[in-house]
Coordinates of C-alpha atoms and ligand atoms in Angstrom, one line a residue:
M1 CA -11.8 -15.0 -26.3
D2 CA -9.0 -17.4 -25.1
A3 CA -9.5 -20.9 -23.7
G4 CA -8.8 -19.9 -20.1
I5 CA -5.7 -20.0 -18.0
R6 CA -4.3 -23.3 -16.9
F7 CA -2.6 -24.2 -13.6
D8 CA -0.2 -27.1 -13.3
F9 CA 0.7 -27.9 -9.7
G10 CA 2.4 -31.2 -10.3
N11 CA 5.9 -30.1 -9.6
C12 CA 4.9 -29.2 -6.0
L13 CA 4.3 -32.8 -5.1
T14 CA 6.6 -35.4 -3.7
A15 CA 6.3 -37.4 -6.8
A16 CA 8.1 -34.6 -8.7
V17 CA 10.4 -33.0 -6.1
G18 CA 10.8 -35.8 -3.5
E19 CA 11.1 -35.2 0.2
H20 CA 10.8 -31.4 -0.1
G21 CA 7.4 -31.5 -1.8
I22 CA 3.8 -31.8 -0.8
D23 CA 2.5 -35.3 0.0
P24 CA -0.8 -35.7 -1.8
A25 CA -2.2 -37.3 1.4
W26 CA -1.8 -33.9 3.0
L27 CA -4.0 -32.3 0.3
E28 CA -6.6 -35.0 0.8
A29 CA -6.5 -34.3 4.6
L30 CA -6.8 -30.6 4.0
A31 CA -9.6 -30.9 1.4
P32 CA -12.5 -30.7 4.0
A33 CA -11.1 -27.5 5.5
V34 CA -10.7 -26.1 2.1
R35 CA -14.3 -27.0 1.2
K36 CA -15.4 -25.3 4.5
G37 CA -13.4 -22.2 3.6
I38 CA -14.9 -22.1 0.1
D39 CA -18.4 -22.6 1.4
R40 CA -17.9 -19.8 3.9
V41 CA -16.5 -17.5 1.2
N42 CA -19.4 -18.4 -1.2
Q43 CA -22.0 -17.8 1.5
T44 CA -20.6 -14.5 2.6
R45 CA -19.4 -13.2 -0.8
G46 CA -20.4 -9.6 -1.3
Q47 CA -20.8 -9.0 2.4
G48 CA -18.4 -7.4 4.7
M49 CA -15.0 -7.0 3.1
T50 CA -15.8 -9.4 0.2
G51 CA -17.7 -6.9 -1.9
W52 CA -14.9 -7.3 -4.5
Y53 CA -16.3 -10.7 -5.4
E54 CA -19.2 -8.9 -7.2
L55 CA -17.1 -6.5 -9.1
P56 CA -17.1 -8.5 -12.4
Y57 CA -20.9 -8.1 -12.5
E58 CA -21.4 -4.5 -11.5
R59 CA -22.4 -2.5 -14.5
E60 CA -23.5 0.9 -13.2
Q61 CA -20.0 2.4 -12.6
V62 CA -18.6 0.6 -15.6
E63 CA -21.1 2.3 -17.9
K64 CA -20.2 5.6 -16.3
I65 CA -16.5 4.9 -16.9
L66 CA -17.0 4.0 -20.5
A67 CA -19.1 7.1 -21.1
S68 CA -16.4 9.2 -19.4
A69 CA -13.7 7.7 -21.5
R70 CA -15.7 8.5 -24.7
E71 CA -16.3 12.0 -23.6
K72 CA -12.6 12.6 -22.8
E73 CA -11.3 11.2 -26.1
G74 CA -8.7 13.5 -27.6
R75 CA -8.7 15.9 -24.7
F76 CA -5.7 14.7 -22.7
D77 CA -2.1 13.8 -23.5
D78 CA -1.4 12.5 -20.0
V79 CA -3.5 10.7 -17.4
V80 CA -1.9 10.8 -14.0
V81 CA -3.0 8.5 -11.2
L82 CA -2.3 9.8 -7.7
G83 CA -2.5 6.8 -5.4
I84 CA -0.4 4.3 -3.5
G85 CA -0.5 0.6 -2.6
G86 CA -3.8 -1.0 -3.7
S87 CA -4.8 2.3 -5.3
A88 CA -1.9 2.2 -7.7
L89 CA -0.4 -1.3 -8.2
G90 CA -3.4 -2.7 -10.1
T91 CA -3.2 0.1 -12.6
I92 CA 0.6 -0.3 -13.0
A93 CA 0.1 -4.0 -13.6
L94 CA -2.6 -3.3 -16.2
R95 CA -0.5 -0.7 -18.0
T96 CA 2.5 -3.0 -18.2
A97 CA 0.4 -6.0 -19.3
L98 CA -2.0 -4.5 -21.8
L99 CA -0.6 -1.3 -23.3
H100 CA 2.1 -1.2 -25.9
P101 CA 5.4 -2.0 -24.1
F102 CA 6.7 1.5 -24.8
H103 CA 3.3 3.3 -24.7
N104 CA 4.4 6.3 -22.8
L105 CA 7.4 6.8 -25.1
L106 CA 5.5 6.7 -28.3
P107 CA 4.3 9.9 -30.2
A108 CA 0.6 10.6 -29.9
K109 CA -0.1 9.2 -33.4
Q110 CA 1.5 5.9 -32.6
R111 CA -0.5 5.8 -29.4
G112 CA -3.6 6.1 -31.5
G113 CA -4.3 9.5 -29.8
L114 CA -4.6 7.8 -26.5
P115 CA -3.1 9.6 -23.5
R116 CA 0.1 8.4 -21.7
L117 CA -0.5 6.8 -18.3
H118 CA 1.5 7.7 -15.3
V119 CA 1.1 6.4 -11.8
L120 CA 2.7 8.5 -9.1
D121 CA 2.9 6.0 -6.3
N122 CA 5.7 7.6 -4.4
I123 CA 6.5 11.0 -3.0
D124 CA 10.2 11.1 -3.7
P125 CA 10.8 14.9 -3.9
D126 CA 13.1 14.5 -7.0
I127 CA 10.4 12.6 -8.9
M128 CA 7.6 14.9 -7.7
N129 CA 9.4 18.0 -8.7
T130 CA 10.7 16.9 -12.1
F131 CA 7.4 15.2 -13.0
F132 CA 5.3 18.3 -12.5
E133 CA 8.0 20.6 -14.0
D134 CA 9.4 18.6 -16.9
V135 CA 7.0 15.8 -17.9
I136 CA 3.4 17.0 -18.3
D137 CA 1.6 19.9 -19.8
L138 CA -1.1 20.7 -17.2
R139 CA -3.4 22.1 -19.9
R140 CA -3.5 18.6 -21.4
T141 CA -3.4 16.5 -18.2
L142 CA -6.1 14.6 -16.3
F143 CA -5.4 13.7 -12.7
I144 CA -7.2 10.8 -11.1
V145 CA -6.8 11.0 -7.3
I146 CA -7.5 7.6 -5.8
S147 CA -7.8 6.8 -2.1
K148 CA -10.2 4.4 -0.4
S149 CA -9.6 6.0 3.0
G150 CA -9.7 9.4 1.4
S151 CA -6.9 10.6 3.7
T152 CA -3.6 8.9 2.9
A153 CA -0.8 11.4 3.4
E154 CA 1.1 10.5 0.3
T155 CA -1.9 10.7 -2.0
M156 CA -3.4 13.7 -0.5
S157 CA -0.2 15.7 -0.6
Q158 CA 0.1 14.9 -4.3
F159 CA -3.5 16.0 -4.7
L160 CA -2.8 19.3 -3.0
C161 CA 0.1 19.9 -5.5
A162 CA -2.0 19.0 -8.5
K163 CA -4.8 21.2 -7.3
E164 CA -2.6 24.2 -6.7
L165 CA -0.7 23.8 -10.0
L166 CA -3.9 23.4 -12.0
E167 CA -5.4 26.5 -10.3
G168 CA -2.3 28.5 -11.1
C169 CA -2.2 27.4 -14.7
L170 CA -5.8 27.2 -15.7
G171 CA -7.7 29.2 -13.1
A172 CA -10.0 27.8 -10.4
D173 CA -13.0 27.4 -12.6
K174 CA -11.3 25.0 -15.0
V175 CA -9.7 22.7 -12.4
R176 CA -12.7 20.4 -12.2
E177 CA -12.3 19.5 -15.9
H178 CA -8.8 18.0 -15.0
L179 CA -9.5 16.2 -11.8
V180 CA -11.4 13.0 -11.0
A181 CA -11.7 11.5 -7.5
I182 CA -12.1 7.8 -6.7
T183 CA -12.8 7.2 -3.0
D184 CA -15.2 5.9 -0.4
K185 CA -18.8 7.0 -0.6
S186 CA -18.6 8.8 2.8
K187 CA -15.3 8.2 4.7
G188 CA -12.3 10.5 4.6
V189 CA -11.8 14.0 3.4
L190 CA -11.7 13.4 -0.4
R191 CA -15.4 12.6 -0.7
P192 CA -16.6 15.9 0.8
I193 CA -14.1 17.8 -1.4
A194 CA -15.2 15.9 -4.5
D195 CA -18.9 16.6 -3.7
K196 CA -18.4 20.2 -2.8
E197 CA -16.3 21.0 -5.8
N198 CA -18.5 18.9 -8.1
L199 CA -15.7 16.7 -9.3
E200 CA -16.3 13.7 -11.5
S201 CA -16.1 10.9 -9.0
Y202 CA -16.5 7.2 -8.5
V203 CA -17.2 5.1 -5.4
I204 CA -14.9 2.4 -4.0
E205 CA -17.6 0.3 -2.4
D206 CA -17.4 -0.6 1.3
G207 CA -16.5 -4.2 0.7
V208 CA -13.6 -3.4 -1.7
G209 CA -10.3 -3.0 0.0
G210 CA -7.4 -1.3 -1.7
R211 CA -5.6 -4.4 -2.8
F212 CA -8.8 -6.1 -4.1
S213 CA -9.9 -3.0 -6.0
V214 CA -8.2 -3.4 -9.4
L215 CA -11.6 -4.4 -11.0
S216 CA -13.4 -1.4 -9.5
P217 CA -13.2 2.1 -10.9
V218 CA -9.7 2.2 -9.3
G219 CA -8.2 0.1 -12.1
L220 CA -11.0 0.4 -14.6
L221 CA -11.1 4.2 -15.2
P222 CA -7.4 4.6 -16.0
A223 CA -7.7 1.4 -18.1
A224 CA -10.6 2.7 -20.1
L225 CA -9.1 6.1 -20.6
T226 CA -6.1 4.5 -22.2
G227 CA -8.1 2.2 -24.5
M228 CA -7.9 -1.1 -22.6
D229 CA -10.8 -3.5 -23.0
I230 CA -12.4 -3.3 -19.6
D231 CA -15.4 -5.5 -20.6
A232 CA -13.0 -8.3 -21.5
L233 CA -11.1 -7.8 -18.3
L234 CA -14.3 -8.2 -16.3
A235 CA -15.5 -11.1 -18.4
G236 CA -12.2 -12.9 -17.6
A237 CA -12.7 -12.3 -13.9
A238 CA -16.3 -13.6 -14.2
A239 CA -15.1 -16.7 -16.0
M240 CA -12.6 -17.4 -13.3
D241 CA -15.2 -16.7 -10.6
G242 CA -17.2 -19.6 -12.1
R243 CA -14.1 -21.9 -11.7
C244 CA -13.3 -20.7 -8.2
K245 CA -16.7 -21.3 -6.6
D246 CA -16.2 -25.1 -6.8
G247 CA -15.9 -26.6 -3.3
D248 CA -13.7 -29.4 -4.7
L249 CA -10.0 -28.7 -4.1
W250 CA -9.1 -30.7 -7.2
K251 CA -11.3 -28.6 -9.5
N252 CA -10.7 -25.2 -8.0
P253 CA -7.4 -23.6 -9.1
A254 CA -7.5 -20.8 -6.5
A255 CA -8.1 -23.2 -3.7
M256 CA -5.3 -25.5 -4.9
F257 CA -2.9 -22.5 -5.1
A258 CA -3.9 -21.5 -1.5
A259 CA -3.6 -25.1 -0.2
I260 CA -0.2 -25.7 -1.8
H261 CA 1.2 -22.6 -0.2
Y262 CA -0.5 -23.3 3.1
L263 CA 1.0 -26.9 3.2
A264 CA 4.4 -25.6 2.0
D265 CA 4.4 -23.2 5.0
T266 CA 3.0 -25.5 7.7
K267 CA 4.6 -28.8 6.7
R268 CA 7.8 -27.7 4.9
A269 CA 8.5 -24.3 6.4
A270 CA 8.7 -23.1 2.8
R271 CA 7.2 -19.6 3.3
I272 CA 8.5 -17.7 0.3
S273 CA 6.2 -17.4 -2.6
V274 CA 8.1 -16.4 -5.8
M275 CA 6.2 -15.2 -8.8
M276 CA 8.3 -15.3 -11.9
P277 CA 6.6 -14.4 -15.1
Y278 CA 8.3 -15.3 -18.4
A279 CA 7.1 -12.1 -20.1
S280 CA 8.2 -8.6 -19.3
S281 CA 4.6 -7.5 -19.7
L282 CA 3.6 -9.5 -16.6
K283 CA 6.3 -8.3 -14.3
D284 CA 4.0 -5.8 -12.6
V285 CA 1.3 -8.4 -12.2
A286 CA 3.9 -10.1 -10.0
D287 CA 4.4 -6.8 -8.1
W288 CA 0.6 -6.5 -7.6
Y289 CA 0.5 -10.1 -6.4
C290 CA 3.3 -9.4 -3.8
Q291 CA 1.2 -6.7 -2.2
L292 CA -2.0 -8.8 -2.3
W293 CA -0.3 -11.8 -0.7
A294 CA 1.8 -9.9 1.8
E295 CA -0.7 -7.4 3.1
S296 CA -3.6 -9.9 3.2
L297 CA -1.9 -12.9 4.8
G298 CA 0.9 -11.4 6.9
K299 CA -1.0 -11.2 10.2
R300 CA -0.2 -11.2 13.9
K301 CA -3.6 -12.5 15.1
R302 CA -6.0 -15.3 14.3
R303 CA -9.7 -14.4 14.1
D304 CA -10.2 -15.4 17.7
G305 CA -7.5 -12.9 18.8
K306 CA -4.7 -15.5 19.4
E307 CA -1.3 -14.4 18.3
I308 CA 0.0 -16.6 15.5
F309 CA 2.4 -14.4 13.4
V310 CA 1.7 -16.0 10.0
G311 CA 2.3 -15.0 6.4
G312 CA 4.5 -16.1 3.6
T313 CA 6.9 -13.6 2.0
P314 CA 6.1 -12.9 -1.7
V315 CA 8.9 -12.2 -4.0
K316 CA 8.8 -11.0 -7.6
A317 CA 11.3 -12.2 -10.2
L318 CA 11.4 -12.0 -14.0
G319 CA 12.2 -14.7 -16.5
V320 CA 14.6 -14.8 -18.1
T321 CA 16.3 -11.8 -16.5
D322 CA 16.5 -13.3 -13.0
Q323 CA 17.9 -16.6 -14.2
H324 CA 21.1 -14.6 -14.2
S325 CA 20.4 -13.2 -10.7
Q326 CA 18.0 -15.2 -8.5
V327 CA 17.8 -18.7 -9.9
Q328 CA 21.1 -19.8 -8.4
L329 CA 19.5 -19.2 -5.0
Y330 CA 16.3 -20.8 -6.0
T331 CA 18.0 -24.1 -7.1
E332 CA 20.7 -24.4 -4.5
G333 CA 19.7 -22.2 -1.5
P334 CA 17.3 -23.2 1.3
F335 CA 14.2 -25.3 0.6
D336 CA 12.0 -22.4 1.6
K337 CA 10.2 -21.4 -1.5
V338 CA 7.3 -22.2 -3.8
I339 CA 8.1 -20.8 -7.2
T340 CA 5.2 -19.8 -9.6
L341 CA 6.3 -19.6 -13.2
L342 CA 3.9 -17.6 -15.5
K343 CA 4.0 -18.9 -19.0
V344 CA 2.5 -17.2 -22.1
G345 CA 1.1 -19.6 -24.7
A346 CA 1.3 -17.3 -27.6
F347 CA 3.0 -13.9 -27.6
A348 CA 1.5 -11.1 -29.7
K349 CA 4.6 -10.8 -31.7
S350 CA 7.3 -13.1 -33.0
M351 CA 10.9 -12.3 -33.8
Q352 CA 13.4 -14.5 -35.6
I353 CA 17.0 -14.8 -34.6
P354 CA 19.2 -14.2 -37.7
K355 CA 21.2 -17.1 -39.2
L356 CA 24.7 -15.7 -38.8
Y357 CA 28.1 -17.3 -37.9
Q358 CA 26.8 -20.8 -38.9
D359 CA 30.3 -22.1 -38.6
V360 CA 30.4 -21.1 -34.9
K361 CA 28.9 -24.0 -32.9
A362 CA 28.0 -21.8 -29.9
L363 CA 25.9 -19.6 -32.2
A364 CA 24.7 -21.8 -35.1
Y365 CA 21.9 -23.4 -33.1
L366 CA 20.3 -20.0 -32.4
G367 CA 20.0 -18.8 -36.1
G368 CA 16.6 -19.4 -37.7
Q369 CA 14.8 -19.9 -34.3
T370 CA 12.6 -17.3 -32.7
F371 CA 12.8 -15.4 -29.4
N372 CA 9.5 -17.0 -28.7
T373 CA 11.0 -20.5 -28.8
L374 CA 14.0 -19.4 -26.9
I375 CA 12.1 -17.8 -24.0
E376 CA 9.9 -20.9 -23.6
A377 CA 13.0 -23.2 -23.8
E378 CA 14.5 -21.1 -21.0
R379 CA 11.3 -21.3 -18.9
V380 CA 11.2 -25.1 -19.4
G381 CA 14.9 -25.2 -18.6
T382 CA 14.3 -23.4 -15.3
E383 CA 11.3 -25.6 -14.5
L384 CA 13.4 -28.7 -15.1
A385 CA 16.3 -27.4 -13.1
L386 CA 14.1 -26.4 -10.1
T387 CA 12.3 -29.8 -10.2
E388 CA 15.5 -31.8 -10.4
A389 CA 16.9 -29.8 -7.5
G390 CA 13.8 -30.7 -5.4
R391 CA 12.3 -27.2 -5.5
M392 CA 8.5 -26.9 -5.5
N393 CA 7.3 -25.0 -8.6
L394 CA 4.1 -24.5 -10.4
C395 CA 3.1 -23.1 -13.7
I396 CA 0.2 -20.8 -14.6
E397 CA -0.2 -20.6 -18.3
L398 CA -1.9 -17.7 -20.0
P399 CA -3.0 -18.6 -23.6
E400 CA -2.0 -15.1 -24.5
I401 CA -1.6 -11.7 -22.8
S402 CA -5.1 -10.3 -23.2
A403 CA -7.5 -8.4 -21.0
H404 CA -9.6 -11.5 -20.6
A405 CA -6.6 -13.6 -19.4
I406 CA -5.4 -10.8 -17.0
G407 CA -8.9 -10.6 -15.6
E408 CA -8.8 -14.3 -15.0
L409 CA -5.4 -14.2 -13.3
F410 CA -6.3 -11.2 -11.1
F411 CA -9.5 -12.9 -9.9
A412 CA -7.8 -16.3 -9.3
L413 CA -5.1 -14.8 -7.2
E414 CA -7.6 -12.7 -5.2
V415 CA -9.7 -15.8 -4.4
A416 CA -6.6 -17.8 -3.6
T417 CA -5.7 -15.1 -1.1
A418 CA -9.2 -15.1 0.4
I419 CA -9.0 -18.9 0.8
G420 CA -5.5 -18.6 2.3
G421 CA -7.1 -16.3 4.9
E422 CA -9.7 -19.0 5.6
L423 CA -7.0 -21.7 6.1
Y424 CA -5.0 -19.6 8.5
D425 CA -8.2 -18.4 10.1
I426 CA -7.2 -14.8 9.8
D427 CA -8.8 -11.6 8.5
A428 CA -7.3 -11.3 5.1
F429 CA -8.9 -8.0 4.5
D430 CA -7.5 -5.7 7.1
Q431 CA -4.0 -4.2 7.4
P432 CA -3.4 -3.0 11.0
G433 CA 0.3 -3.0 10.4
V434 CA 0.0 -0.5 7.6
E435 CA -2.4 1.7 9.7
A436 CA 0.2 1.8 12.5
G437 CA 2.8 3.4 10.1
K438 CA 0.1 5.8 8.7
I439 CA -0.8 7.0 12.2
A440 CA 2.9 7.6 13.2
T441 CA 3.3 9.7 10.0
Y442 CA 0.3 11.8 10.8
A443 CA 1.7 12.4 14.3
L444 CA 5.2 13.2 13.0
M445 CA 3.7 15.6 10.4
G446 CA 1.7 17.4 13.1
C447 CA -1.8 16.3 12.0
K448 CA -4.5 17.4 14.4
G449 CA -5.9 14.6 16.5
Y450 CA -2.6 12.7 16.7
E451 CA -1.0 14.8 19.5
E452 CA -0.9 11.8 21.9
K453 CA 1.0 9.7 19.4
A454 CA 3.3 12.6 18.7
R455 CA 4.1 12.8 22.4
E456 CA 4.7 9.1 22.6
I457 CA 7.1 9.3 19.7
A458 CA 8.9 12.3 21.1
A459 CA 9.3 10.4 24.4
R460 CA 11.2 7.5 22.8
P461 CA 14.8 7.0 24.0
A462 CA 17.4 8.7 21.9
R463 CA 19.3 6.5 19.4
D464 CA 22.2 4.6 20.9
K465 CA 25.3 6.3 19.5
R466 CA 27.4 3.2 19.7
Y467 CA 25.5 1.7 16.8
I468 CA 25.6 4.7 14.6
L469 CA 28.8 4.3 12.5
Ligands
PA5_1 O1 -4.5 -2.6 0.1 C1 -4.7 -1.6 0.9 O2 -5.7 -1.5 1.6 C2 -3.6 -0.6 1.0 O3 -2.5 -0.9 0.3 C3 -4.1 0.7 0.5 O4 -4.5 0.6 -0.8 C4 -3.0 1.8 0.6 O5 -2.6 1.9 1.9 C5 -3.6 3.2 0.2 O6 -4.7 3.5 0.9 P1 -5.8 4.4 0.4 O7 -6.4 3.9 -0.9 O8 -6.8 4.5 1.5 O9 -5.2 5.8 0.1

């Protein structure tokens, strides 16, 4: 087990970045509100939409998942997740972080007999068609259909395709061996289908929203089927839970992350939260974070109903790649960002740069060093450049990329999001803006019960031709 991830917020403060930073006095002034928020979260954890707090400790479904993974060993070459948003991004983040970087490209033997892992989180017809036609062999494929609401059009349409293709290929009686459902215990249409057809299924508990579901069967089942250590993942989350219960802002990394971003927004109008891992394997953790932060904290109304239109814009970047794309903007553009750099203490592998062209000054210094040293030098270089340019930046250091560390990181960012919701006094767990789009889609696609909405859409004024060029 690693020593735990470490947060360094120093470069967000005025002492490091001057007039564009956070004044420590503001943190002191905010500390009572933060404590109140943490107390509220601690008192209500597990209730309402905070059921996800208890996920690190829930063993029943975990045991079922582990047994299922054992029983399925060697039976499938491909595991395909059908899901979108919170039902997909956690699995994608886990795959990129914890599997071999080229897992899906490796031959079965080099994958240790483990299945490839695909996440179909879009309905692009070109992808849908070619994936089913060219990529998988249905006889050796397991589909996991994931939808908390059990009715999302994208996921359910994919489910219909998979079902029909499986029936055509294997016959109706074999389909249930190739389909698993993960959904609410009663809401939506997926649950009754799963029950009626006797599919293997898992429950997304009431208090676990999509973007807070990575440590539920949503993320754990695909992870276990592809050999990830889900016990270590949950142990990491539990360890971070211990750190994030502390009511003291100066001891609680999730609270400090939330407070820094809240003050950056309200005192410095710095509303963009960039997450920039210096490890390709963490790039989809940044993507997962973007959804978590955006959908949870981007809200029109405060809890009392007052319109406040809050929310920072999360942005994903990748070190070192985006040093040659985004960093110019981050160092010289507007002072509107807090940049989180993710550092990896020790990479799993090391690679030396050959000592060639020793007489060429511009190359000689590289030879004999490692890519490990180079990537860290580049991260430190960016950190220094940002700080010198007066840009708030912070560093989260993972001792290594392990299931334990990823569990810690997921949990810390989830709690930070919940505390952010407390500071803005908003509901961080709903997503009315997403629902509005879903309802319009149902109406446009002719779904029963949405006729009124369909009429409303049809009655909209025609497009102004002057602006169609
Ligand atoms: O975080 C959320 O709640 C959303 O992103 C959902 O996960 C997404 O809309 C998919 O919904 P569902 O899981 O109900 O199909």
